[in-house]
C-alpha cells in the first residue's frame, strides 16, 4: 500500500515527538529501522507512528492476555527495577512510561491515521520495487537471462499441495510406509515452512540457520526443539564443524522445497504421535527420494500443464517487462531445467502463443547448476512437434528453435557471445573478444541472470563468471506487507526503546564489576526484547519467523542473498518501474559497526 505524502509527514512528526522523550535521557539519538531488518541493507521505509490496534498478544495468538480495558500485558510493558541503584530505576521508569503513553495515544489516533491511507500511482510501493546490494548499471547489460519456475512464472499454493500429496502417496505405495498416513489428514501447510531452511539428516529436525551457520530454531515434527536439546546436539554452540555440517544438513533453498520440508515434519510427527520407532536418516532419505521421483516422473508437470489457470498466478506485467528489455537492444536468453512441453504450456498462458519471439535463445532441460560447471556437454535441438531431442551437431543457436542440455561454454560458441559485449571502441580490444567468445574466460558483468534459486541459478553465475545476478524473492513483498501492519510496527518500536534502554542502563551502571542484581536487571530487559521478537515472528504467520532473520541474527539465506546477488525483487514485474538504462545504488554498503554507527544493538543470544 502506498500512503499519501501528508500521511508520511504526519507520521514522521508524531514519531519524532514521541521519540524525543525516550531519547532525552540517552546519549544515543533515536532512529527508526526497517521492521524486516534484512542483512542486505537498511530499507528506506515509510515511517509510521507507534500504533497498536488491539492487545498484541491477542492479535498474534487469538487468545486474550492478562490485561484489562485494552491495556497491554504487564509482562510486555512492566520493566524490572533495581533495589539499590535509583539512577537505573529512573531510566527504566521513563522508558516504561513512554511505552505506555505511546500505546494510549495510538488508541486515540488509530482510526484517524488509518483513514488517511490513499493510493498514489506515481510512487513505487515499498513492496513492488527492486533492491540493490551493489551498484548495477542496466545500460551496460547486453544479455539478460531468465529462469522459468518461480521467475517468469509463479505458482499458486495449489502446486505445493499437489507435490506434497503426490509425494505422500509415492511414500506409501513405493516406499512401503503405513497406509494410515493417507488417512491421517496430512496436508501441505503453507504457514509452517519458509525458504532457506535445512533438514538434519541425523535427527530429522527442520532447522533455521543464521549467517554463522548456528541453528537458531529447530522443529522436530511440529514441536519446537528446546534450547537445551539444541545445545546438546550441536556441541554447546548450536553449530557444527564445516565437514560435519556438510554431511548432516541438507539445504532446502528453493520455493519447491517448502513441500518437502512440510512432509518431513509431518512424517516425523506421525511416527512420534503413534510411538512408532523410526530412523530419522532413513525417513529423510525416503522423503527426499519421493519428492525427487515426483519431479523426475513428470506427473505433476502434466497436471499443471493441463490446468494452468489452477496452478499459475496471473502476471499481467510480464510481457511488458520483457518487451521493454528486448526493444532496448538487449539479447534475451531463456534457460530452464524444465522440459519444453511444460514451459511451452506455462509461457503460452502468461504471455501468449508467440512467446518464443521474445527470445534470442531458448534452452530447456538445462540441468543447472551443471549447465555452468560442465564444459563439453553438447546441445540437442528439440523437435517442437514431437518434443523429442534430435541427435545432431548444433553449431549455432537460432532464434525460434529450442535446445536442451548443453552448457555455458557451448552457448558462448553457438550464440556468438562476444558480439553482445562490444565496447565503445567497437571491439578494438581483442582480449575482450577472446574472453567472451568461448576461447577464454566466460566472465562478463554485462550479463544479467535472473532466477529464484540461489544455488541452482545464481551462485555459480556470480562466483565463477562474474555475472550480474538478480534473485526473485517474493518473501520481500510478503514480509513488507506484514511490516506495515500497525501491530508489527508497534512491536518494532517497543523493541527499539528497550534496546536503547539497555545501553542507557549499562552506561549508568558504569564500567566496574556488575553486581548480581545488575546482571538480573539486564537479563530481564533482554528477555522482554525476546518476548517482543517472538510477537513479531508470530505476526509473520509461521514458526520460523522471517526468512531473512534466524531468530535475531541475519539468516544464512539473507547472507547468501547479500553475497551472491546484486539485485533482488519480489517478482519480475517490479522491473516495469525502471528504465532499461536505470542505475541501481545500494542504500547502505557499509558493513562494520563503526561504519554504520547503529543506534540499537541486537541481543544475539536470546
mmCIF file with all atom_site columns, C-alpha atoms in Angstrom, residues 183-390:
data_model
loop_
_atom_site.group_PDB
_atom_site.id
_atom_site.type_symbol
_atom_site.label_atom_id
_atom_site.label_alt_id
_atom_site.label_comp_id
_atom_site.label_asym_id
_atom_site.label_entity_id
_atom_site.label_seq_id
_atom_site.pdbx_PDB_ins_code
_atom_site.Cartn_x
_atom_site.Cartn_y
_atom_site.Cartn_z
_atom_site.occupancy
_atom_site.B_iso_or_equiv
_atom_site.pdbx_formal_charge
_atom_site.auth_seq_id
_atom_site.auth_comp_id
_atom_site.auth_asym_id
_atom_site.auth_atom_id
_atom_site.pdbx_PDB_model_num
ATOM 1   C CA . UNK A 1 183 ? -5.868 -41.392 6.279   1.00 0.00 ? 183 UNK A CA 1
ATOM 2   C CA . UNK A 1 184 ? -4.184 -39.134 8.852   1.00 0.00 ? 184 UNK A CA 1
ATOM 3   C CA . UNK A 1 185 ? -5.279 -35.872 7.227   1.00 0.00 ? 185 UNK A CA 1
ATOM 4   C CA . UNK A 1 186 ? -1.677 -34.968 6.382   1.00 0.00 ? 186 UNK A CA 1
ATOM 5   C CA . UNK A 1 187 ? -1.727 -31.918 4.115   1.00 0.00 ? 187 UNK A CA 1
ATOM 6   C CA . UNK A 1 188 ? 0.662  -29.239 2.973   1.00 0.00 ? 188 UNK A CA 1
ATOM 7   C CA . UNK A 1 189 ? 0.626  -26.327 5.405   1.00 0.00 ? 189 UNK A CA 1
ATOM 8   C CA . UNK A 1 190 ? 1.786  -23.054 3.797   1.00 0.00 ? 190 UNK A CA 1
ATOM 9   C CA . UNK A 1 191 ? 2.055  -21.481 7.255   1.00 0.00 ? 191 UNK A CA 1
ATOM 10  C CA . UNK A 1 192 ? 4.675  -23.919 8.542   1.00 0.00 ? 192 UNK A CA 1
ATOM 11  C CA . UNK A 1 193 ? 7.820  -23.599 6.468   1.00 0.00 ? 193 UNK A CA 1
ATOM 12  C CA . UNK A 1 194 ? 9.820  -20.808 4.893   1.00 0.00 ? 194 UNK A CA 1
ATOM 13  C CA . UNK A 1 195 ? 12.515 -20.880 2.269   1.00 0.00 ? 195 UNK A CA 1
ATOM 14  C CA . UNK A 1 196 ? 16.155 -21.219 3.315   1.00 0.00 ? 196 UNK A CA 1
ATOM 15  C CA . UNK A 1 197 ? 15.733 -23.919 5.963   1.00 0.00 ? 197 UNK A CA 1
ATOM 16  C CA . UNK A 1 198 ? 17.750 -27.137 6.269   1.00 0.00 ? 198 UNK A CA 1
ATOM 17  C CA . UNK A 1 199 ? 16.938 -30.663 7.403   1.00 0.00 ? 199 UNK A CA 1
ATOM 18  C CA . UNK A 1 200 ? 19.293 -32.500 9.723   1.00 0.00 ? 200 UNK A CA 1
ATOM 19  C CA . UNK A 1 201 ? 19.636 -35.990 8.278   1.00 0.00 ? 201 UNK A CA 1
ATOM 20  C CA . UNK A 1 202 ? 20.622 -37.483 11.653  1.00 0.00 ? 202 UNK A CA 1
ATOM 21  C CA . UNK A 1 203 ? 17.721 -36.118 13.716  1.00 0.00 ? 203 UNK A CA 1
ATOM 22  C CA . UNK A 1 204 ? 15.054 -35.271 11.146  1.00 0.00 ? 204 UNK A CA 1
ATOM 23  C CA . UNK A 1 205 ? 14.898 -31.744 12.584  1.00 0.00 ? 205 UNK A CA 1
ATOM 24  C CA . UNK A 1 206 ? 13.941 -28.811 10.380  1.00 0.00 ? 206 UNK A CA 1
ATOM 25  C CA . UNK A 1 207 ? 16.492 -26.080 11.165  1.00 0.00 ? 207 UNK A CA 1
ATOM 26  C CA . UNK A 1 208 ? 16.717 -22.355 10.538  1.00 0.00 ? 208 UNK A CA 1
ATOM 27  C CA . UNK A 1 209 ? 20.373 -21.322 10.258  1.00 0.00 ? 209 UNK A CA 1
ATOM 28  C CA . UNK A 1 210 ? 21.945 -17.970 10.987  1.00 0.00 ? 210 UNK A CA 1
ATOM 29  C CA . UNK A 1 211 ? 24.616 -16.467 8.758   1.00 0.00 ? 211 UNK A CA 1
ATOM 30  C CA . UNK A 1 212 ? 27.249 -18.011 11.061  1.00 0.00 ? 212 UNK A CA 1
ATOM 31  C CA . UNK A 1 213 ? 25.644 -21.460 10.495  1.00 0.00 ? 213 UNK A CA 1
ATOM 32  C CA . UNK A 1 214 ? 24.204 -21.519 14.013  1.00 0.00 ? 214 UNK A CA 1
ATOM 33  C CA . UNK A 1 215 ? 20.954 -23.428 14.424  1.00 0.00 ? 215 UNK A CA 1
ATOM 34  C CA . UNK A 1 216 ? 18.727 -20.626 15.698  1.00 0.00 ? 216 UNK A CA 1
ATOM 35  C CA . UNK A 1 217 ? 15.432 -22.536 15.645  1.00 0.00 ? 217 UNK A CA 1
ATOM 36  C CA . UNK A 1 218 ? 14.649 -26.209 15.052  1.00 0.00 ? 218 UNK A CA 1
ATOM 37  C CA . UNK A 1 219 ? 11.458 -28.250 14.888  1.00 0.00 ? 219 UNK A CA 1
ATOM 38  C CA . UNK A 1 220 ? 11.133 -31.973 15.456  1.00 0.00 ? 220 UNK A CA 1
ATOM 39  C CA . UNK A 1 221 ? 7.916  -32.740 13.673  1.00 0.00 ? 221 UNK A CA 1
ATOM 40  C CA . UNK A 1 222 ? 5.634  -29.863 14.579  1.00 0.00 ? 222 UNK A CA 1
ATOM 41  C CA . UNK A 1 223 ? 7.155  -29.282 18.023  1.00 0.00 ? 223 UNK A CA 1
ATOM 42  C CA . UNK A 1 224 ? 9.882  -26.776 18.730  1.00 0.00 ? 224 UNK A CA 1
ATOM 43  C CA . UNK A 1 225 ? 13.185 -28.209 19.930  1.00 0.00 ? 225 UNK A CA 1
ATOM 44  C CA . UNK A 1 226 ? 14.240 -26.775 23.281  1.00 0.00 ? 226 UNK A CA 1
ATOM 45  C CA . UNK A 1 227 ? 17.351 -24.668 23.666  1.00 0.00 ? 227 UNK A CA 1
ATOM 46  C CA . UNK A 1 228 ? 18.837 -27.352 25.917  1.00 0.00 ? 228 UNK A CA 1
ATOM 47  C CA . UNK A 1 229 ? 18.476 -30.039 23.248  1.00 0.00 ? 229 UNK A CA 1
ATOM 48  C CA . UNK A 1 230 ? 19.929 -27.730 20.619  1.00 0.00 ? 230 UNK A CA 1
ATOM 49  C CA . UNK A 1 231 ? 22.957 -27.019 22.785  1.00 0.00 ? 231 UNK A CA 1
ATOM 50  C CA . UNK A 1 232 ? 23.461 -30.710 23.486  1.00 0.00 ? 232 UNK A CA 1
ATOM 51  C CA . UNK A 1 233 ? 23.054 -31.847 19.885  1.00 0.00 ? 233 UNK A CA 1
ATOM 52  C CA . UNK A 1 234 ? 25.220 -29.143 18.359  1.00 0.00 ? 234 UNK A CA 1
ATOM 53  C CA . UNK A 1 235 ? 28.245 -29.194 20.679  1.00 0.00 ? 235 UNK A CA 1
ATOM 54  C CA . UNK A 1 236 ? 27.129 -26.438 23.038  1.00 0.00 ? 236 UNK A CA 1
ATOM 55  C CA . UNK A 1 237 ? 27.342 -23.782 20.344  1.00 0.00 ? 237 UNK A CA 1
ATOM 56  C CA . UNK A 1 238 ? 24.283 -24.699 18.263  1.00 0.00 ? 238 UNK A CA 1
ATOM 57  C CA . UNK A 1 239 ? 26.658 -25.170 15.348  1.00 0.00 ? 239 UNK A CA 1
ATOM 58  C CA . UNK A 1 240 ? 28.521 -27.982 13.596  1.00 0.00 ? 240 UNK A CA 1
ATOM 59  C CA . UNK A 1 241 ? 32.004 -28.180 12.163  1.00 0.00 ? 241 UNK A CA 1
ATOM 60  C CA . UNK A 1 242 ? 32.037 -27.489 8.411   1.00 0.00 ? 242 UNK A CA 1
ATOM 61  C CA . UNK A 1 243 ? 32.746 -31.107 7.455   1.00 0.00 ? 243 UNK A CA 1
ATOM 62  C CA . UNK A 1 244 ? 30.026 -32.431 9.750   1.00 0.00 ? 244 UNK A CA 1
ATOM 63  C CA . UNK A 1 245 ? 27.607 -29.732 8.654   1.00 0.00 ? 245 UNK A CA 1
ATOM 64  C CA . UNK A 1 246 ? 28.027 -30.761 5.025   1.00 0.00 ? 246 UNK A CA 1
ATOM 65  C CA . UNK A 1 247 ? 27.240 -34.381 5.870   1.00 0.00 ? 247 UNK A CA 1
ATOM 66  C CA . UNK A 1 248 ? 24.271 -33.729 8.140   1.00 0.00 ? 248 UNK A CA 1
ATOM 67  C CA . UNK A 1 249 ? 22.429 -30.645 6.879   1.00 0.00 ? 249 UNK A CA 1
ATOM 68  C CA . UNK A 1 250 ? 20.524 -30.773 3.600   1.00 0.00 ? 250 UNK A CA 1
ATOM 69  C CA . UNK A 1 251 ? 19.623 -27.239 2.439   1.00 0.00 ? 251 UNK A CA 1
ATOM 70  C CA . UNK A 1 252 ? 16.016 -26.540 1.473   1.00 0.00 ? 252 UNK A CA 1
ATOM 71  C CA . UNK A 1 253 ? 16.648 -23.391 -0.505  1.00 0.00 ? 253 UNK A CA 1
ATOM 72  C CA . UNK A 1 254 ? 14.067 -23.031 -3.250  1.00 0.00 ? 254 UNK A CA 1
ATOM 73  C CA . UNK A 1 255 ? 10.330 -22.478 -3.061  1.00 0.00 ? 255 UNK A CA 1
ATOM 74  C CA . UNK A 1 256 ? 9.621  -26.040 -4.237  1.00 0.00 ? 256 UNK A CA 1
ATOM 75  C CA . UNK A 1 257 ? 11.419 -27.310 -1.118  1.00 0.00 ? 257 UNK A CA 1
ATOM 76  C CA . UNK A 1 258 ? 8.683  -25.954 1.148   1.00 0.00 ? 258 UNK A CA 1
ATOM 77  C CA . UNK A 1 259 ? 6.633  -29.050 0.278   1.00 0.00 ? 259 UNK A CA 1
ATOM 78  C CA . UNK A 1 260 ? 9.381  -31.499 1.269   1.00 0.00 ? 260 UNK A CA 1
ATOM 79  C CA . UNK A 1 261 ? 10.087 -29.521 4.446   1.00 0.00 ? 261 UNK A CA 1
ATOM 80  C CA . UNK A 1 262 ? 6.445  -29.822 5.480   1.00 0.00 ? 262 UNK A CA 1
ATOM 81  C CA . UNK A 1 263 ? 6.234  -33.525 4.556   1.00 0.00 ? 263 UNK A CA 1
ATOM 82  C CA . UNK A 1 264 ? 9.354  -34.369 6.601   1.00 0.00 ? 264 UNK A CA 1
ATOM 83  C CA . UNK A 1 265 ? 7.947  -32.595 9.658   1.00 0.00 ? 265 UNK A CA 1
ATOM 84  C CA . UNK A 1 266 ? 4.540  -34.239 9.278   1.00 0.00 ? 266 UNK A CA 1
ATOM 85  C CA . UNK A 1 267 ? 6.009  -37.715 8.819   1.00 0.00 ? 267 UNK A CA 1
ATOM 86  C CA . UNK A 1 268 ? 8.170  -37.312 11.936  1.00 0.00 ? 268 UNK A CA 1
ATOM 87  C CA . UNK A 1 269 ? 5.123  -36.145 13.894  1.00 0.00 ? 269 UNK A CA 1
ATOM 88  C CA . UNK A 1 270 ? 3.061  -39.074 12.598  1.00 0.00 ? 270 UNK A CA 1
ATOM 89  C CA . UNK A 1 271 ? 5.537  -41.615 13.977  1.00 0.00 ? 271 UNK A CA 1
ATOM 90  C CA . UNK A 1 272 ? 6.053  -39.782 17.270  1.00 0.00 ? 272 UNK A CA 1
ATOM 91  C CA . UNK A 1 273 ? 2.326  -39.405 17.927  1.00 0.00 ? 273 UNK A CA 1
ATOM 92  C CA . UNK A 1 274 ? 1.883  -43.166 17.498  1.00 0.00 ? 274 UNK A CA 1
ATOM 93  C CA . UNK A 1 275 ? 5.057  -44.091 19.350  1.00 0.00 ? 275 UNK A CA 1
ATOM 94  C CA . UNK A 1 276 ? 6.374  -45.912 16.279  1.00 0.00 ? 276 UNK A CA 1
ATOM 95  C CA . UNK A 1 277 ? 10.173 -46.266 16.258  1.00 0.00 ? 277 UNK A CA 1
ATOM 96  C CA . UNK A 1 278 ? 11.859 -44.920 13.133  1.00 0.00 ? 278 UNK A CA 1
ATOM 97  C CA . UNK A 1 279 ? 15.263 -43.980 11.795  1.00 0.00 ? 279 UNK A CA 1
ATOM 98  C CA . UNK A 1 280 ? 15.356 -40.214 11.047  1.00 0.00 ? 280 UNK A CA 1
ATOM 99  C CA . UNK A 1 281 ? 18.102 -40.600 8.437   1.00 0.00 ? 281 UNK A CA 1
ATOM 100 C CA . UNK A 1 282 ? 16.151 -43.235 6.506   1.00 0.00 ? 282 UNK A CA 1
ATOM 101 C CA . UNK A 1 283 ? 12.975 -41.171 6.745   1.00 0.00 ? 283 UNK A CA 1
ATOM 102 C CA . UNK A 1 284 ? 14.694 -38.065 5.351   1.00 0.00 ? 284 UNK A CA 1
ATOM 103 C CA . UNK A 1 285 ? 16.311 -40.062 2.526   1.00 0.00 ? 285 UNK A CA 1
ATOM 104 C CA . UNK A 1 286 ? 12.995 -41.698 1.623   1.00 0.00 ? 286 UNK A CA 1
ATOM 105 C CA . UNK A 1 287 ? 11.045 -38.433 1.577   1.00 0.00 ? 287 UNK A CA 1
ATOM 106 C CA . UNK A 1 288 ? 13.689 -36.639 -0.464  1.00 0.00 ? 288 UNK A CA 1
ATOM 107 C CA . UNK A 1 289 ? 13.601 -39.612 -2.830  1.00 0.00 ? 289 UNK A CA 1
ATOM 108 C CA . UNK A 1 290 ? 9.814  -39.471 -3.079  1.00 0.00 ? 290 UNK A CA 1
ATOM 109 C CA . UNK A 1 291 ? 9.884  -35.741 -3.793  1.00 0.00 ? 291 UNK A CA 1
ATOM 110 C CA . UNK A 1 292 ? 12.659 -36.229 -6.363  1.00 0.00 ? 292 UNK A CA 1
ATOM 111 C CA . UNK A 1 293 ? 10.768 -39.019 -8.098  1.00 0.00 ? 293 UNK A CA 1
ATOM 112 C CA . UNK A 1 294 ? 7.676  -36.819 -8.240  1.00 0.00 ? 294 UNK A CA 1
ATOM 113 C CA . UNK A 1 295 ? 9.681  -34.161 -10.068 1.00 0.00 ? 295 UNK A CA 1
ATOM 114 C CA . UNK A 1 296 ? 11.505 -36.559 -12.392 1.00 0.00 ? 296 UNK A CA 1
ATOM 115 C CA . UNK A 1 297 ? 8.417  -38.574 -13.337 1.00 0.00 ? 297 UNK A CA 1
ATOM 116 C CA . UNK A 1 298 ? 6.749  -35.520 -14.845 1.00 0.00 ? 298 UNK A CA 1
ATOM 117 C CA . UNK A 1 299 ? 3.427  -36.498 -13.248 1.00 0.00 ? 299 UNK A CA 1
ATOM 118 C CA . UNK A 1 300 ? 2.779  -33.158 -11.613 1.00 0.00 ? 300 UNK A CA 1
ATOM 119 C CA . UNK A 1 301 ? 4.092  -31.314 -14.683 1.00 0.00 ? 301 UNK A CA 1
ATOM 120 C CA . UNK A 1 302 ? 1.370  -32.920 -16.803 1.00 0.00 ? 302 UNK A CA 1
ATOM 121 C CA . UNK A 1 303 ? -1.362 -31.961 -14.348 1.00 0.00 ? 303 UNK A CA 1
ATOM 122 C CA . UNK A 1 304 ? -0.120 -28.374 -14.124 1.00 0.00 ? 304 UNK A CA 1
ATOM 123 C CA . UNK A 1 305 ? 0.236  -28.019 -17.906 1.00 0.00 ? 305 UNK A CA 1
ATOM 124 C CA . UNK A 1 306 ? -3.316 -29.337 -18.379 1.00 0.00 ? 306 UNK A CA 1
ATOM 125 C CA . UNK A 1 307 ? -4.823 -26.780 -15.945 1.00 0.00 ? 307 UNK A CA 1
ATOM 126 C CA . UNK A 1 308 ? -2.604 -23.674 -15.978 1.00 0.00 ? 308 UNK A CA 1
ATOM 127 C CA . UNK A 1 309 ? -5.401 -21.467 -14.624 1.00 0.00 ? 309 UNK A CA 1
ATOM 128 C CA . UNK A 1 310 ? -5.449 -23.553 -11.422 1.00 0.00 ? 310 UNK A CA 1
ATOM 129 C CA . UNK A 1 311 ? -1.723 -23.554 -10.704 1.00 0.00 ? 311 UNK A CA 1
ATOM 130 C CA . UNK A 1 312 ? -0.220 -20.426 -12.312 1.00 0.00 ? 312 UNK A CA 1
ATOM 131 C CA . UNK A 1 313 ? -0.612 -16.954 -10.892 1.00 0.00 ? 313 UNK A CA 1
ATOM 132 C CA . UNK A 1 314 ? -1.618 -14.197 -13.291 1.00 0.00 ? 314 UNK A CA 1
ATOM 133 C CA . UNK A 1 315 ? 1.261  -11.948 -14.329 1.00 0.00 ? 315 UNK A CA 1
ATOM 134 C CA . UNK A 1 316 ? -0.202 -9.068  -16.354 1.00 0.00 ? 316 UNK A CA 1
ATOM 135 C CA . UNK A 1 317 ? 3.038  -7.040  -16.470 1.00 0.00 ? 317 UNK A CA 1
ATOM 136 C CA . UNK A 1 318 ? 5.457  -9.793  -17.558 1.00 0.00 ? 318 UNK A CA 1
ATOM 137 C CA . UNK A 1 319 ? 5.082  -9.267  -21.302 1.00 0.00 ? 319 UNK A CA 1
ATOM 138 C CA . UNK A 1 320 ? 5.537  -5.523  -20.853 1.00 0.00 ? 320 UNK A CA 1
ATOM 139 C CA . UNK A 1 321 ? 8.805  -6.007  -18.953 1.00 0.00 ? 321 UNK A CA 1
ATOM 140 C CA . UNK A 1 322 ? 10.265 -8.496  -21.452 1.00 0.00 ? 322 UNK A CA 1
ATOM 141 C CA . UNK A 1 323 ? 9.260  -6.406  -24.440 1.00 0.00 ? 323 UNK A CA 1
ATOM 142 C CA . UNK A 1 324 ? 10.835 -3.260  -22.975 1.00 0.00 ? 324 UNK A CA 1
ATOM 143 C CA . UNK A 1 325 ? 14.125 -5.062  -22.371 1.00 0.00 ? 325 UNK A CA 1
ATOM 144 C CA . UNK A 1 326 ? 14.134 -6.517  -25.886 1.00 0.00 ? 326 UNK A CA 1
ATOM 145 C CA . UNK A 1 327 ? 13.221 -3.195  -27.512 1.00 0.00 ? 327 UNK A CA 1
ATOM 146 C CA . UNK A 1 328 ? 16.167 -1.575  -25.717 1.00 0.00 ? 328 UNK A CA 1
ATOM 147 C CA . UNK A 1 329 ? 18.525 -3.834  -27.687 1.00 0.00 ? 329 UNK A CA 1
ATOM 148 C CA . UNK A 1 330 ? 19.340 -6.415  -25.046 1.00 0.00 ? 330 UNK A CA 1
ATOM 149 C CA . UNK A 1 331 ? 19.700 -10.052 -26.056 1.00 0.00 ? 331 UNK A CA 1
ATOM 150 C CA . UNK A 1 332 ? 17.227 -12.303 -24.251 1.00 0.00 ? 332 UNK A CA 1
ATOM 151 C CA . UNK A 1 333 ? 18.185 -15.811 -23.074 1.00 0.00 ? 333 UNK A CA 1
ATOM 152 C CA . UNK A 1 334 ? 15.740 -18.369 -21.658 1.00 0.00 ? 334 UNK A CA 1
ATOM 153 C CA . UNK A 1 335 ? 17.424 -21.126 -19.606 1.00 0.00 ? 335 UNK A CA 1
ATOM 154 C CA . UNK A 1 336 ? 15.240 -23.567 -17.630 1.00 0.00 ? 336 UNK A CA 1
ATOM 155 C CA . UNK A 1 337 ? 15.633 -27.001 -16.091 1.00 0.00 ? 337 UNK A CA 1
ATOM 156 C CA . UNK A 1 338 ? 12.059 -27.899 -17.071 1.00 0.00 ? 338 UNK A CA 1
ATOM 157 C CA . UNK A 1 339 ? 11.160 -29.780 -20.284 1.00 0.00 ? 339 UNK A CA 1
ATOM 158 C CA . UNK A 1 340 ? 9.942  -27.850 -23.343 1.00 0.00 ? 340 UNK A CA 1
ATOM 159 C CA . UNK A 1 341 ? 6.330  -29.065 -23.391 1.00 0.00 ? 341 UNK A CA 1
ATOM 160 C CA . UNK A 1 342 ? 5.937  -27.881 -19.807 1.00 0.00 ? 342 UNK A CA 1
ATOM 161 C CA . UNK A 1 343 ? 7.443  -24.399 -20.234 1.00 0.00 ? 343 UNK A CA 1
ATOM 162 C CA . UNK A 1 344 ? 5.568  -24.017 -23.513 1.00 0.00 ? 344 UNK A CA 1
ATOM 163 C CA . UNK A 1 345 ? 2.233  -24.504 -21.749 1.00 0.00 ? 345 UNK A CA 1
ATOM 164 C CA . UNK A 1 346 ? 3.136  -22.058 -18.999 1.00 0.00 ? 346 UNK A CA 1
ATOM 165 C CA . UNK A 1 347 ? 4.568  -19.340 -21.243 1.00 0.00 ? 347 UNK A CA 1
ATOM 166 C CA . UNK A 1 348 ? 1.582  -19.513 -23.582 1.00 0.00 ? 348 UNK A CA 1
ATOM 167 C CA . UNK A 1 349 ? -0.658 -18.980 -20.558 1.00 0.00 ? 349 UNK A CA 1
ATOM 168 C CA . UNK A 1 350 ? 1.195  -15.949 -19.139 1.00 0.00 ? 350 UNK A CA 1
ATOM 169 C CA . UNK A 1 351 ? 2.373  -14.279 -22.393 1.00 0.00 ? 351 UNK A CA 1
ATOM 170 C CA . UNK A 1 352 ? 0.670  -15.841 -25.435 1.00 0.00 ? 352 UNK A CA 1
ATOM 171 C CA . UNK A 1 353 ? 1.262  -18.302 -28.241 1.00 0.00 ? 353 UNK A CA 1
ATOM 172 C CA . UNK A 1 354 ? 4.085  -16.247 -29.779 1.00 0.00 ? 354 UNK A CA 1
ATOM 173 C CA . UNK A 1 355 ? 6.172  -16.200 -26.600 1.00 0.00 ? 355 UNK A CA 1
ATOM 174 C CA . UNK A 1 356 ? 9.265  -17.612 -28.326 1.00 0.00 ? 356 UNK A CA 1
ATOM 175 C CA . UNK A 1 357 ? 9.591  -14.453 -30.424 1.00 0.00 ? 357 UNK A CA 1
ATOM 176 C CA . UNK A 1 358 ? 10.834 -12.670 -27.295 1.00 0.00 ? 358 UNK A CA 1
ATOM 177 C CA . UNK A 1 359 ? 13.994 -14.755 -27.046 1.00 0.00 ? 359 UNK A CA 1
ATOM 178 C CA . UNK A 1 360 ? 17.310 -14.945 -28.864 1.00 0.00 ? 360 UNK A CA 1
ATOM 179 C CA . UNK A 1 361 ? 17.910 -18.390 -27.359 1.00 0.00 ? 361 UNK A CA 1
ATOM 180 C CA . UNK A 1 362 ? 15.635 -20.907 -25.613 1.00 0.00 ? 362 UNK A CA 1
ATOM 181 C CA . UNK A 1 363 ? 17.320 -23.670 -23.592 1.00 0.00 ? 363 UNK A CA 1
ATOM 182 C CA . UNK A 1 364 ? 15.268 -26.268 -21.695 1.00 0.00 ? 364 UNK A CA 1
ATOM 183 C CA . UNK A 1 365 ? 16.240 -29.288 -19.558 1.00 0.00 ? 365 UNK A CA 1
ATOM 184 C CA . UNK A 1 366 ? 19.463 -27.366 -18.887 1.00 0.00 ? 366 UNK A CA 1
ATOM 185 C CA . UNK A 1 367 ? 20.373 -29.243 -15.707 1.00 0.00 ? 367 UNK A CA 1
ATOM 186 C CA . UNK A 1 368 ? 21.555 -26.211 -13.734 1.00 0.00 ? 368 UNK A CA 1
ATOM 187 C CA . UNK A 1 369 ? 23.891 -25.853 -11.912 1.00 0.00 ? 369 UNK A CA 1
ATOM 188 C CA . UNK A 1 370 ? 25.727 -28.392 -14.148 1.00 0.00 ? 370 UNK A CA 1
ATOM 189 C CA . UNK A 1 371 ? 24.935 -26.082 -17.045 1.00 0.00 ? 371 UNK A CA 1
ATOM 190 C CA . UNK A 1 372 ? 27.518 -23.690 -15.559 1.00 0.00 ? 372 UNK A CA 1
ATOM 191 C CA . UNK A 1 373 ? 30.133 -26.167 -14.371 1.00 0.00 ? 373 UNK A CA 1
ATOM 192 C CA . UNK A 1 374 ? 30.395 -28.624 -17.264 1.00 0.00 ? 374 UNK A CA 1
ATOM 193 C CA . UNK A 1 375 ? 32.354 -27.602 -20.352 1.00 0.00 ? 375 UNK A CA 1
ATOM 194 C CA . UNK A 1 376 ? 31.780 -30.252 -23.014 1.00 0.00 ? 376 UNK A CA 1
ATOM 195 C CA . UNK A 1 377 ? 28.105 -31.206 -22.828 1.00 0.00 ? 377 UNK A CA 1
ATOM 196 C CA . UNK A 1 378 ? 26.633 -30.543 -26.305 1.00 0.00 ? 378 UNK A CA 1
ATOM 197 C CA . UNK A 1 379 ? 23.261 -29.015 -27.139 1.00 0.00 ? 379 UNK A CA 1
ATOM 198 C CA . UNK A 1 380 ? 20.458 -31.058 -28.663 1.00 0.00 ? 380 UNK A CA 1
ATOM 199 C CA . UNK A 1 381 ? 17.703 -29.458 -30.695 1.00 0.00 ? 381 UNK A CA 1
ATOM 200 C CA . UNK A 1 382 ? 14.162 -30.216 -29.529 1.00 0.00 ? 382 UNK A CA 1
ATOM 201 C CA . UNK A 1 383 ? 11.535 -31.083 -32.098 1.00 0.00 ? 383 UNK A CA 1
ATOM 202 C CA . UNK A 1 384 ? 8.668  -28.826 -31.067 1.00 0.00 ? 384 UNK A CA 1
ATOM 203 C CA . UNK A 1 385 ? 6.097  -31.110 -32.663 1.00 0.00 ? 385 UNK A CA 1
ATOM 204 C CA . UNK A 1 386 ? 7.177  -34.392 -31.050 1.00 0.00 ? 386 UNK A CA 1
ATOM 205 C CA . UNK A 1 387 ? 9.044  -32.974 -28.011 1.00 0.00 ? 387 UNK A CA 1
ATOM 206 C CA . UNK A 1 388 ? 11.907 -35.374 -28.797 1.00 0.00 ? 388 UNK A CA 1
ATOM 207 C CA . UNK A 1 389 ? 15.579 -34.466 -28.996 1.00 0.00 ? 389 UNK A CA 1
ATOM 208 C CA . UNK A 1 390 ? 17.369 -34.640 -32.326 1.00 0.00 ? 390 UNK A CA 1
#
